[in-house]
Amino acid sequence: MTENTFPVYSVDVIVNFYRTEILTSQEAKHLSKSDLTPVPKPEAVQTLYMRVLHLLYRFRPECHSMVPLLENIQYPQYHEGATAITSVYIRMLQFLPMCLVYDFSLNDLLAPKKQRTLTILSAIMNFFHFRKQRMELMLEKQAKYRADMDRLQAYTKSNLDMEKKIEIMMVIPPEQQAEADELAAALAELQTATMHECQEVNARNDSIAERKTIIAEKTQKLAQVKVDVSNLKEDIGRFKSQIVESPEELKSQMEKMRENVKNIKISIEDSDERVVELQNMVQSVTHTEAEIQQMYNLLQDLESSMNGTKHRQEEQLELTAQYEKKQKELKNLCVEEGQLRRALAMRLDKESKQNIRRQKKKDMKEQHVQDVLGQCNQIHQKREEMAERIQEITGETQQLKAKIQSLRDVCSKETERAQALYDTLSTSMDELHRRIQAHVVDLKRDVTKMSEHF
């Protein structure tokens, strides 16, 4: 662990971090710098590890001291201390490789050293920083996903509402069906009536034009007759001055002129009567034109309503197009998220494998060097000590052999008991791990089902 992939923090930074982020109120108050330097206290280190496991895996500290209830264990209260240590050791062995620490040993719990303890705590601290960053990223993605889902639900709801409105607008309710039928029938009748009236109006306009031409001709004739009468009067005056006519001829001429005047008056009265008739026909034509204008307004209103329905249909088509576009965008986002996750997993796997290989090589070299140096130092010390103690040991060897024999018997019995205890602990822990793995698999399956349902 001479070369780490994570920074080794100072004691003050580590103490402040574990006070604020890991430990509870009372434990944070009791933790101090003297618990880690110059010689770490095993109780404080074990408490920190238990709180880390509780924060990550929800495994409470009191659960480490629980002995499995098996029939072959007698006096389980004697095993509570060893059970807590072994439980913490097994779980830290499973957790620390994620922090890039691969050589955790039982000695780090029972007799921790300063530098090694600070390195392990720095690795855990680095893992918590990484975990916090990943959780923030996941929360952002989750919030974005929830916002997209809410937007999708709003779009689907608006699409359903618009479809319902379109159906309501396209379908005539039964209360208004009779009115719609009556309006359609009235509209058809009005169209036929307007056609007939238009034909009649056209015929009347033609007759009016003909009569206007006749009246114009008659007025021209009347004007010509007036001109002729005036000319005749002038001629009569001139002839009277020139010729003395007989009274009989004058009477006959006067009678003829009177007859002509009567005929002219009769023709004027006939023309006046025809003018009155034409005025009445013009008034009826204006009335029919007003009715035709009302019908034209009704047709325009109906055309505007049809245009409104067409506009709403176009809006519905636009909304459906937007809905399909959002669905495609959501699918693309899901595909990109899956690709990024796979790429991240592959990259992390490669990095972890490379780090494991490097760490193994470093550990092997360091262990070999330490073993060689330790052996050399032990050989030199033993040479000096053995020269002084050979004489003392020779006298005590006989007594020690007897004591060793008795101790071997006792140790063999204790080792058998410890082996039995270890076998029961290992079987119980294996069963517990299998149950936890089965529970995790069930949770993953439920999560996948829920994601598929969403």
CSV table of C-alpha atoms in Angstrom, one decimal:
chain,number,residue,atom,x,y,z
A,1,MET,CA,0.0,0.0,0.0
A,2,THR,CA,3.0,2.3,-0.5
A,3,GLU,CA,1.5,3.6,-3.8
A,4,ASN,CA,-2.3,4.2,-3.6
A,5,THR,CA,-4.8,5.3,-6.2
A,6,PHE,CA,-6.5,7.5,-3.6
A,7,PRO,CA,-5.1,10.3,-1.4
A,8,VAL,CA,-4.2,9.6,2.2
A,9,TYR,CA,-5.7,12.4,4.3
A,10,SER,CA,-4.4,13.9,7.5
A,11,VAL,CA,-5.7,13.0,10.9
A,12,ASP,CA,-7.7,16.2,11.4
A,13,VAL,CA,-9.5,15.9,8.1
A,14,ILE,CA,-10.3,12.2,8.8
A,15,VAL,CA,-11.6,13.0,12.3
A,16,ASN,CA,-13.8,15.9,11.1
A,17,PHE,CA,-15.2,13.8,8.3
A,18,TYR,CA,-16.1,10.8,10.5
A,19,ARG,CA,-17.6,13.1,13.1
A,20,THR,CA,-19.9,14.9,10.7
A,21,GLU,CA,-20.7,12.2,8.1
A,22,ILE,CA,-20.5,8.7,9.8
A,23,LEU,CA,-20.9,8.8,13.6
A,24,THR,CA,-23.9,9.7,15.6
A,25,SER,CA,-24.2,12.5,18.1
A,26,GLN,CA,-22.6,10.8,21.2
A,27,GLU,CA,-20.0,8.8,19.3
A,28,ALA,CA,-19.0,12.0,17.4
A,29,LYS,CA,-18.5,13.8,20.6
A,30,HIS,CA,-16.3,11.0,22.1
A,31,LEU,CA,-14.1,10.6,18.9
A,32,SER,CA,-10.9,12.6,19.1
A,33,LYS,CA,-7.5,12.7,17.5
A,34,SER,CA,-5.9,10.7,20.3
A,35,ASP,CA,-8.1,7.7,19.3
A,36,LEU,CA,-6.1,7.3,16.0
A,37,THR,CA,-2.7,8.7,16.9
A,38,PRO,CA,0.0,7.8,17.9
A,39,VAL,CA,-1.5,4.3,18.6
A,40,PRO,CA,-5.0,3.7,17.3
A,41,LYS,CA,-7.5,2.3,19.8
A,42,PRO,CA,-9.1,-1.0,18.7
A,43,GLU,CA,-12.5,0.0,20.2
A,44,ALA,CA,-12.6,3.3,18.3
A,45,VAL,CA,-11.5,1.7,15.0
A,46,GLN,CA,-14.1,-1.1,15.4
A,47,THR,CA,-16.8,1.4,16.1
A,48,LEU,CA,-15.9,3.4,13.0
A,49,TYR,CA,-16.0,0.2,10.8
A,50,MET,CA,-19.4,-0.8,12.3
A,51,ARG,CA,-20.9,2.6,11.6
A,52,VAL,CA,-19.6,2.5,8.0
A,53,LEU,CA,-21.2,-0.9,7.5
A,54,HIS,CA,-24.4,0.4,9.1
A,55,LEU,CA,-24.5,3.4,6.8
A,56,LEU,CA,-23.8,1.4,3.7
A,57,TYR,CA,-25.6,-1.9,4.2
A,58,ARG,CA,-28.1,-1.0,7.0
A,59,PHE,CA,-26.4,-3.7,9.2
A,60,ARG,CA,-26.8,-2.4,12.8
A,61,PRO,CA,-23.8,-2.6,15.1
A,62,GLU,CA,-25.6,-4.7,17.7
A,63,CYS,CA,-26.3,-7.3,15.0
A,64,HIS,CA,-22.6,-8.2,14.9
A,65,SER,CA,-22.8,-9.7,18.4
A,66,MET,CA,-25.7,-12.0,17.6
A,67,VAL,CA,-24.7,-15.7,17.8
A,68,PRO,CA,-26.6,-18.0,15.4
A,69,LEU,CA,-29.1,-20.2,17.3
A,70,LEU,CA,-27.8,-23.7,16.6
A,71,GLU,CA,-28.3,-26.8,18.8
A,72,ASN,CA,-24.6,-27.8,19.0
A,73,ILE,CA,-23.4,-24.4,20.6
A,74,GLN,CA,-23.3,-24.5,24.3
A,75,TYR,CA,-23.0,-21.3,26.3
A,76,PRO,CA,-23.4,-18.9,23.4
A,77,GLN,CA,-22.6,-15.9,25.7
A,78,TYR,CA,-18.9,-17.0,25.7
A,79,HIS,CA,-18.8,-16.5,21.9
A,80,GLU,CA,-20.3,-13.0,21.7
A,81,GLY,CA,-17.0,-11.1,21.7
A,82,ALA,CA,-15.4,-13.3,19.0
A,83,THR,CA,-18.6,-13.3,17.0
A,84,ALA,CA,-18.6,-9.4,16.7
A,85,ILE,CA,-15.0,-9.3,15.6
A,86,THR,CA,-15.3,-12.1,13.0
A,87,SER,CA,-18.5,-10.5,11.7
A,88,VAL,CA,-16.9,-7.1,11.3
A,89,TYR,CA,-13.8,-8.7,9.7
A,90,ILE,CA,-15.9,-10.8,7.1
A,91,ARG,CA,-17.9,-7.8,6.1
A,92,MET,CA,-14.9,-5.5,5.8
A,93,LEU,CA,-13.2,-8.1,3.7
A,94,GLN,CA,-16.2,-7.9,1.4
A,95,PHE,CA,-16.4,-4.1,1.4
A,96,LEU,CA,-12.8,-2.9,1.2
A,97,PRO,CA,-12.0,-4.2,-2.3
A,98,MET,CA,-14.5,-1.6,-3.5
A,99,CYS,CA,-12.3,1.0,-1.8
A,100,LEU,CA,-9.2,-0.5,-3.6
A,101,VAL,CA,-7.9,-2.1,-0.4
A,102,TYR,CA,-7.2,-5.8,-0.9
A,103,ASP,CA,-5.0,-6.8,2.1
A,104,PHE,CA,-7.3,-6.2,5.1
A,105,SER,CA,-6.4,-8.6,7.9
A,106,LEU,CA,-7.7,-9.5,11.4
A,107,ASN,CA,-4.7,-7.7,12.9
A,108,ASP,CA,-6.2,-4.4,11.6
A,109,LEU,CA,-9.1,-4.9,14.0
A,110,LEU,CA,-7.4,-6.3,17.1
A,111,ALA,CA,-4.0,-4.4,17.0
A,112,PRO,CA,-4.3,-1.6,14.4
A,113,LYS,CA,-1.3,0.5,13.4
A,114,LYS,CA,-1.3,4.2,12.7
A,115,GLN,CA,-0.3,4.5,9.1
A,116,ARG,CA,-2.3,1.5,8.0
A,117,THR,CA,-5.5,2.6,9.8
A,118,LEU,CA,-5.2,6.1,8.3
A,119,THR,CA,-4.8,4.6,4.9
A,120,ILE,CA,-7.9,2.4,5.3
A,121,LEU,CA,-10.0,5.2,6.7
A,122,SER,CA,-8.8,7.5,3.8
A,123,ALA,CA,-9.9,4.8,1.3
A,124,ILE,CA,-13.3,4.6,2.9
A,125,MET,CA,-13.5,8.4,2.9
A,126,ASN,CA,-12.6,8.5,-0.8
A,127,PHE,CA,-15.3,5.8,-1.5
A,128,PHE,CA,-17.9,7.9,0.4
A,129,HIS,CA,-17.0,11.0,-1.7
A,130,PHE,CA,-17.3,8.9,-4.9
A,131,ARG,CA,-20.6,7.5,-3.6
A,132,LYS,CA,-21.9,11.0,-2.9
A,133,GLN,CA,-21.1,12.2,-6.4
A,134,ARG,CA,-22.7,9.1,-8.0
A,135,MET,CA,-25.8,9.5,-5.9
A,136,GLU,CA,-26.1,13.2,-7.0
A,137,LEU,CA,-25.8,12.2,-10.6
A,138,MET,CA,-28.3,9.4,-10.2
A,139,LEU,CA,-30.7,11.8,-8.4
A,140,GLU,CA,-30.4,14.3,-11.3
A,141,LYS,CA,-31.1,11.6,-13.8
A,142,GLN,CA,-34.0,10.3,-11.7
A,143,ALA,CA,-35.4,13.9,-11.5
A,144,LYS,CA,-35.0,14.3,-15.2
A,145,TYR,CA,-36.6,10.9,-15.8
A,146,ARG,CA,-39.5,11.8,-13.5
A,147,ALA,CA,-39.9,15.2,-15.3
A,148,ASP,CA,-40.0,13.4,-18.6
A,149,MET,CA,-42.5,10.9,-17.3
A,150,ASP,CA,-44.7,13.8,-16.0
A,151,ARG,CA,-44.4,15.6,-19.3
A,152,LEU,CA,-45.3,12.3,-21.1
A,153,GLN,CA,-48.3,11.8,-18.9
A,154,ALA,CA,-49.4,15.4,-19.4
A,155,TYR,CA,-49.0,15.0,-23.2
A,156,THR,CA,-51.0,11.7,-23.1
A,157,LYS,CA,-53.6,13.3,-21.0
A,158,SER,CA,-53.9,16.3,-23.3
A,159,ASN,CA,-54.0,14.0,-26.3
A,160,LEU,CA,-56.9,12.0,-24.7
A,161,ASP,CA,-58.7,15.3,-23.8
A,162,MET,CA,-58.3,16.6,-27.4
A,163,GLU,CA,-59.5,13.2,-28.8
A,164,LYS,CA,-62.6,13.4,-26.6
A,165,LYS,CA,-63.2,17.0,-27.6
A,166,ILE,CA,-62.8,16.1,-31.3
A,167,GLU,CA,-65.3,13.2,-30.8
A,168,ILE,CA,-67.7,15.5,-29.0
A,169,MET,CA,-67.4,18.1,-31.8
A,170,MET,CA,-67.7,15.5,-34.6
A,171,VAL,CA,-70.7,13.7,-33.0
A,172,ILE,CA,-74.0,15.6,-32.8
A,173,PRO,CA,-75.7,15.0,-29.4
A,174,PRO,CA,-79.1,13.4,-29.5
A,175,GLU,CA,-80.7,16.5,-27.9
A,176,GLN,CA,-79.6,18.6,-30.9
A,177,GLN,CA,-80.1,15.9,-33.6
A,178,ALA,CA,-83.7,16.9,-34.2
A,179,GLU,CA,-82.8,20.6,-34.5
A,180,ALA,CA,-79.9,19.6,-36.8
A,181,ASP,CA,-82.3,17.6,-39.0
A,182,GLU,CA,-84.8,20.5,-39.0
A,183,LEU,CA,-82.0,23.0,-39.9
A,184,ALA,CA,-80.8,20.7,-42.7
A,185,ALA,CA,-84.3,20.3,-44.1
A,186,ALA,CA,-84.9,24.1,-43.8
A,187,LEU,CA,-81.6,24.8,-45.4
A,188,ALA,CA,-82.5,22.4,-48.3
A,189,GLU,CA,-85.9,24.1,-48.6
A,190,LEU,CA,-84.3,27.5,-48.6
A,191,GLN,CA,-81.8,26.5,-51.2
A,192,THR,CA,-84.6,25.3,-53.5
A,193,ALA,CA,-86.7,28.4,-52.7
A,194,THR,CA,-83.8,30.7,-53.5
A,195,MET,CA,-83.2,28.8,-56.7
A,196,HIS,CA,-86.8,29.4,-57.8
A,197,GLU,CA,-86.8,33.0,-56.6
A,198,CYS,CA,-83.6,33.6,-58.4
A,199,GLN,CA,-85.1,32.2,-61.6
A,200,GLU,CA,-88.3,34.4,-61.0
A,201,VAL,CA,-86.1,37.4,-60.3
A,202,ASN,CA,-84.2,36.8,-63.5
A,203,ALA,CA,-87.4,36.5,-65.4
A,204,ARG,CA,-88.8,39.6,-63.8
A,205,ASN,CA,-85.6,41.5,-64.5
A,206,ASP,CA,-85.8,40.5,-68.1
A,207,SER,CA,-89.5,41.6,-68.3
A,208,ILE,CA,-88.6,44.9,-66.5
A,209,ALA,CA,-85.8,45.5,-69.1
A,210,GLU,CA,-88.2,44.8,-71.9
A,211,ARG,CA,-90.8,47.2,-70.4
A,212,LYS,CA,-88.2,49.8,-69.8
A,213,THR,CA,-87.3,49.6,-73.5
A,214,ILE,CA,-91.0,49.9,-74.4
A,215,ILE,CA,-91.4,52.9,-72.1
A,216,ALA,CA,-88.4,54.5,-73.6
A,217,GLU,CA,-89.7,54.0,-77.1
A,218,LYS,CA,-93.1,55.4,-76.0
A,219,THR,CA,-91.6,58.4,-74.3
A,220,GLN,CA,-89.6,59.0,-77.5
A,221,LYS,CA,-92.8,58.8,-79.5
A,222,LEU,CA,-94.6,61.1,-77.0
A,223,ALA,CA,-91.8,63.6,-77.4
A,224,GLN,CA,-92.0,63.3,-81.1
A,225,VAL,CA,-95.8,63.8,-81.0
A,226,LYS,CA,-95.4,66.8,-78.8
A,227,VAL,CA,-92.9,68.2,-81.2
A,228,ASP,CA,-95.3,67.5,-84.1
A,229,VAL,CA,-98.2,69.1,-82.1
A,230,SER,CA,-96.1,72.2,-81.5
A,231,ASN,CA,-95.1,72.3,-85.2
A,232,LEU,CA,-98.8,71.8,-86.2
A,233,LYS,CA,-99.8,74.7,-83.9
A,234,GLU,CA,-97.2,76.9,-85.5
A,235,ASP,CA,-98.4,75.8,-88.9
A,236,ILE,CA,-102.0,76.4,-87.9
A,237,GLY,CA,-101.2,79.9,-86.6
A,238,ARG,CA,-99.3,80.7,-89.8
A,239,PHE,CA,-102.0,79.3,-91.9
A,240,LYS,CA,-104.7,81.2,-90.0
A,241,SER,CA,-102.8,84.4,-90.7
A,242,GLN,CA,-102.6,83.6,-94.3
A,243,ILE,CA,-105.9,81.8,-95.1
A,244,VAL,CA,-109.4,82.4,-94.0
A,245,GLU,CA,-110.7,78.9,-93.5
A,246,SER,CA,-114.2,77.8,-93.4
A,247,PRO,CA,-115.7,77.0,-89.9
A,248,GLU,CA,-116.6,73.4,-90.9
A,249,GLU,CA,-113.0,72.5,-91.8
A,250,LEU,CA,-111.9,74.1,-88.5
A,251,LYS,CA,-114.3,72.1,-86.5
A,252,SER,CA,-113.3,68.8,-88.2
A,253,GLN,CA,-109.6,69.6,-87.6
A,254,MET,CA,-110.3,70.5,-84.0
A,255,GLU,CA,-112.2,67.2,-83.5
A,256,LYS,CA,-109.3,65.3,-85.0
A,257,MET,CA,-106.9,67.1,-82.7
A,258,ARG,CA,-109.1,66.4,-79.7
A,259,GLU,CA,-109.2,62.7,-80.5
A,260,ASN,CA,-105.4,62.7,-80.9
A,261,VAL,CA,-105.1,64.4,-77.4
A,262,LYS,CA,-107.4,61.8,-75.9
A,263,ASN,CA,-105.4,59.0,-77.4
A,264,ILE,CA,-102.3,60.5,-76.0
A,265,LYS,CA,-103.8,60.9,-72.5
A,266,ILE,CA,-105.0,57.3,-72.6
A,267,SER,CA,-101.5,56.1,-73.6
A,268,ILE,CA,-99.9,58.2,-70.8
A,269,GLU,CA,-102.3,56.7,-68.2
A,270,ASP,CA,-101.5,53.2,-69.4
A,271,SER,CA,-97.8,54.0,-69.1
A,272,ASP,CA,-98.3,55.3,-65.6
A,273,GLU,CA,-100.1,52.1,-64.5
A,274,ARG,CA,-97.3,50.0,-66.0
A,275,VAL,CA,-94.7,52.2,-64.1
A,276,VAL,CA,-96.7,51.5,-60.8
A,277,GLU,CA,-96.7,47.8,-61.5
A,278,LEU,CA,-92.9,47.9,-62.3
A,279,GLN,CA,-92.3,49.7,-59.0
A,280,ASN,CA,-94.2,47.0,-57.0
A,281,MET,CA,-92.2,44.3,-58.8
A,282,VAL,CA,-88.9,46.1,-57.9
A,283,GLN,CA,-90.0,46.3,-54.2
A,284,SER,CA,-90.7,42.5,-54.2
A,285,VAL,CA,-87.3,41.9,-55.9
A,286,THR,CA,-85.6,43.9,-53.1
A,287,HIS,CA,-87.5,41.9,-50.4
A,288,THR,CA,-86.3,38.7,-52.1
A,289,GLU,CA,-82.8,40.0,-52.2
A,290,ALA,CA,-82.8,40.7,-48.5
A,291,GLU,CA,-84.0,37.1,-47.8
A,292,ILE,CA,-81.3,35.8,-50.1
A,293,GLN,CA,-78.7,37.9,-48.1
A,294,GLN,CA,-79.9,36.3,-44.8
A,295,MET,CA,-79.6,32.9,-46.3
A,296,TYR,CA,-76.1,33.8,-47.5
A,297,ASN,CA,-75.2,34.9,-44.0
A,298,LEU,CA,-76.4,31.6,-42.6
A,299,LEU,CA,-74.3,29.8,-45.2
A,300,GLN,CA,-71.3,31.8,-44.2
A,301,ASP,CA,-71.8,31.0,-40.5
A,302,LEU,CA,-72.1,27.3,-41.3
A,303,GLU,CA,-68.9,27.5,-43.4
A,304,SER,CA,-67.0,29.2,-40.5
A,305,SER,CA,-68.1,26.4,-38.1
A,306,MET,CA,-66.8,23.9,-40.6
A,307,ASN,CA,-63.5,25.8,-40.8
A,308,GLY,CA,-63.3,25.7,-37.0
A,309,THR,CA,-63.8,21.9,-37.0
A,310,LYS,CA,-61.1,21.6,-39.7
A,311,HIS,CA,-58.7,23.8,-37.6
A,312,ARG,CA,-59.3,21.7,-34.5
A,313,GLN,CA,-58.6,18.5,-36.5
A,314,GLU,CA,-55.3,20.1,-37.7
A,315,GLU,CA,-54.4,20.9,-34.0
A,316,GLN,CA,-55.2,17.3,-33.0
A,317,LEU,CA,-52.9,16.0,-35.8
A,318,GLU,CA,-50.1,18.4,-34.7
A,319,LEU,CA,-50.5,17.2,-31.1
A,320,THR,CA,-50.3,13.5,-32.2
A,321,ALA,CA,-47.2,14.3,-34.1
A,322,GLN,CA,-45.6,16.0,-31.1
A,323,TYR,CA,-46.6,13.0,-28.9
A,324,GLU,CA,-44.9,10.6,-31.3
A,325,LYS,CA,-41.8,12.9,-31.4
A,326,LYS,CA,-41.6,12.9,-27.6
A,327,GLN,CA,-41.9,9.1,-27.5
A,328,LYS,CA,-39.1,8.8,-30.0
A,329,GLU,CA,-36.9,11.2,-27.9
A,330,LEU,CA,-37.7,9.2,-24.7
A,331,LYS,CA,-36.7,6.0,-26.4
A,332,ASN,CA,-33.5,7.5,-27.6
A,333,LEU,CA,-32.7,8.8,-24.1
A,334,CYS,CA,-33.3,5.3,-22.7
A,335,VAL,CA,-31.0,3.8,-25.3
A,336,GLU,CA,-28.3,6.3,-24.6
A,337,GLU,CA,-28.6,5.8,-20.9
A,338,GLY,CA,-28.2,2.0,-21.4
A,339,GLN,CA,-25.2,2.5,-23.6
A,340,LEU,CA,-23.5,4.8,-21.1
A,341,ARG,CA,-24.2,2.4,-18.3
A,342,ARG,CA,-22.7,-0.5,-20.2
A,343,ALA,CA,-19.6,1.6,-21.2
A,344,LEU,CA,-19.1,2.7,-17.6
A,345,ALA,CA,-19.4,-0.8,-16.3
A,346,MET,CA,-16.9,-2.1,-18.8
A,347,ARG,CA,-14.5,0.7,-18.0
A,348,LEU,CA,-14.8,0.2,-14.2
A,349,ASP,CA,-14.3,-3.6,-14.7
A,350,LYS,CA,-11.1,-3.0,-16.7
A,351,GLU,CA,-9.8,-0.5,-14.2
A,352,SER,CA,-10.6,-2.8,-11.3
A,353,LYS,CA,-8.8,-5.7,-13.0
A,354,GLN,CA,-5.7,-3.5,-13.7
A,355,ASN,CA,-5.7,-2.2,-10.2
A,356,ILE,CA,-6.0,-5.7,-8.8
A,357,ARG,CA,-3.1,-6.9,-10.9
A,358,ARG,CA,-0.9,-4.0,-9.9
A,359,GLN,CA,-1.8,-4.3,-6.3
A,360,LYS,CA,-1.1,-8.0,-6.2
A,361,LYS,CA,2.4,-7.4,-7.8
A,362,LYS,CA,3.1,-4.6,-5.3
A,363,ASP,CA,1.9,-6.7,-2.4
A,364,MET,CA,4.0,-9.7,-3.4
A,365,LYS,CA,7.1,-7.5,-3.8
A,366,GLU,CA,6.6,-5.7,-0.5
A,367,GLN,CA,5.8,-8.9,1.3
A,368,HIS,CA,8.9,-10.5,0.0
A,369,VAL,CA,11.1,-7.6,1.0
A,370,GLN,CA,9.6,-7.4,4.4
A,371,ASP,CA,10.0,-11.1,5.0
A,372,VAL,CA,13.7,-10.9,4.0
A,373,LEU,CA,14.4,-7.9,6.1
A,374,GLY,CA,12.5,-9.4,9.0
A,375,GLN,CA,14.3,-12.6,8.8
A,376,CYS,CA,17.7,-10.9,8.7
A,377,ASN,CA,16.9,-8.8,11.7
A,378,GLN,CA,15.5,-11.8,13.6
A,379,ILE,CA,18.7,-13.8,12.7
A,380,HIS,CA,21.0,-11.0,14.1
A,381,GLN,CA,18.9,-10.5,17.2
A,382,LYS,CA,18.6,-14.3,17.8
A,383,ARG,CA,22.4,-14.7,17.5
A,384,GLU,CA,23.1,-12.2,20.2
A,385,GLU,CA,20.3,-13.4,22.4
A,386,MET,CA,20.9,-17.1,21.9
A,387,ALA,CA,24.5,-16.7,23.0
A,388,GLU,CA,23.3,-15.2,26.3
A,389,ARG,CA,20.3,-17.5,26.9
A,390,ILE,CA,21.7,-20.9,25.9
A,391,GLN,CA,22.9,-21.5,29.5
A,392,GLU,CA,19.6,-20.4,31.0
A,393,ILE,CA,17.5,-22.3,28.5
A,394,THR,CA,19.4,-25.6,29.0
A,395,GLY,CA,18.3,-25.6,32.7
A,396,GLU,CA,14.7,-24.8,32.0
A,397,THR,CA,14.2,-27.1,29.0
A,398,GLN,CA,13.1,-30.0,31.1
A,399,GLN,CA,10.5,-28.0,33.0
A,400,LEU,CA,9.3,-26.4,29.8
A,401,LYS,CA,8.9,-29.8,28.1
A,402,ALA,CA,6.5,-30.9,30.8
A,403,LYS,CA,4.6,-27.7,30.7
A,404,ILE,CA,4.5,-27.8,26.9
A,405,GLN,CA,3.1,-31.3,26.9
A,406,SER,CA,0.3,-30.2,29.2
A,407,LEU,CA,-0.3,-27.0,27.2
A,408,ARG,CA,-0.4,-29.0,24.0
A,409,ASP,CA,-3.2,-31.2,25.4
A,410,VAL,CA,-5.1,-28.2,26.5
A,411,CYS,CA,-4.5,-26.4,23.2
A,412,SER,CA,-5.7,-29.4,21.2
A,413,LYS,CA,-8.9,-29.5,23.1
A,414,GLU,CA,-9.4,-25.7,22.7
A,415,THR,CA,-8.5,-25.9,19.0
A,416,GLU,CA,-11.1,-28.6,18.5
A,417,ARG,CA,-13.7,-26.4,20.2
A,418,ALA,CA,-12.6,-23.3,18.2
A,419,GLN,CA,-12.7,-25.3,15.0
A,420,ALA,CA,-16.2,-26.5,15.7
A,421,LEU,CA,-17.2,-22.9,16.6
A,422,TYR,CA,-15.6,-21.7,13.4
A,423,ASP,CA,-17.4,-24.3,11.3
A,424,THR,CA,-20.8,-23.4,12.8
A,425,LEU,CA,-20.0,-19.7,12.3
A,426,SER,CA,-18.9,-20.2,8.7
A,427,THR,CA,-22.0,-22.3,7.9
A,428,SER,CA,-24.3,-19.8,9.5
A,429,MET,CA,-22.6,-16.9,7.7
A,430,ASP,CA,-22.8,-18.8,4.4
A,431,GLU,CA,-26.6,-19.3,5.0
A,432,LEU,CA,-27.0,-15.7,5.9
A,433,HIS,CA,-25.1,-14.6,2.7
A,434,ARG,CA,-27.2,-16.9,0.6
A,435,ARG,CA,-30.4,-15.4,2.1
A,436,ILE,CA,-29.1,-11.9,1.5
A,437,GLN,CA,-28.2,-12.7,-2.1
A,438,ALA,CA,-31.6,-14.3,-2.7
A,439,HIS,CA,-33.2,-11.2,-1.2
A,440,VAL,CA,-31.1,-9.0,-3.4
A,441,VAL,CA,-32.0,-11.0,-6.5
A,442,ASP,CA,-35.7,-10.7,-5.6
A,443,LEU,CA,-35.3,-7.0,-5.1
A,444,LYS,CA,-33.6,-6.6,-8.5
A,445,ARG,CA,-36.3,-8.7,-10.1
A,446,ASP,CA,-39.0,-6.4,-8.6
A,447,VAL,CA,-37.1,-3.3,-9.7
A,448,THR,CA,-36.9,-4.7,-13.3
A,449,LYS,CA,-40.6,-5.5,-13.2
A,450,MET,CA,-41.4,-2.0,-11.9
A,451,SER,CA,-39.1,-0.4,-14.6
A,452,GLU,CA,-40.8,-2.5,-17.3
A,453,HIS,CA,-44.2,-1.4,-15.9
A,454,PHE,CA,-43.2,2.3,-16.0
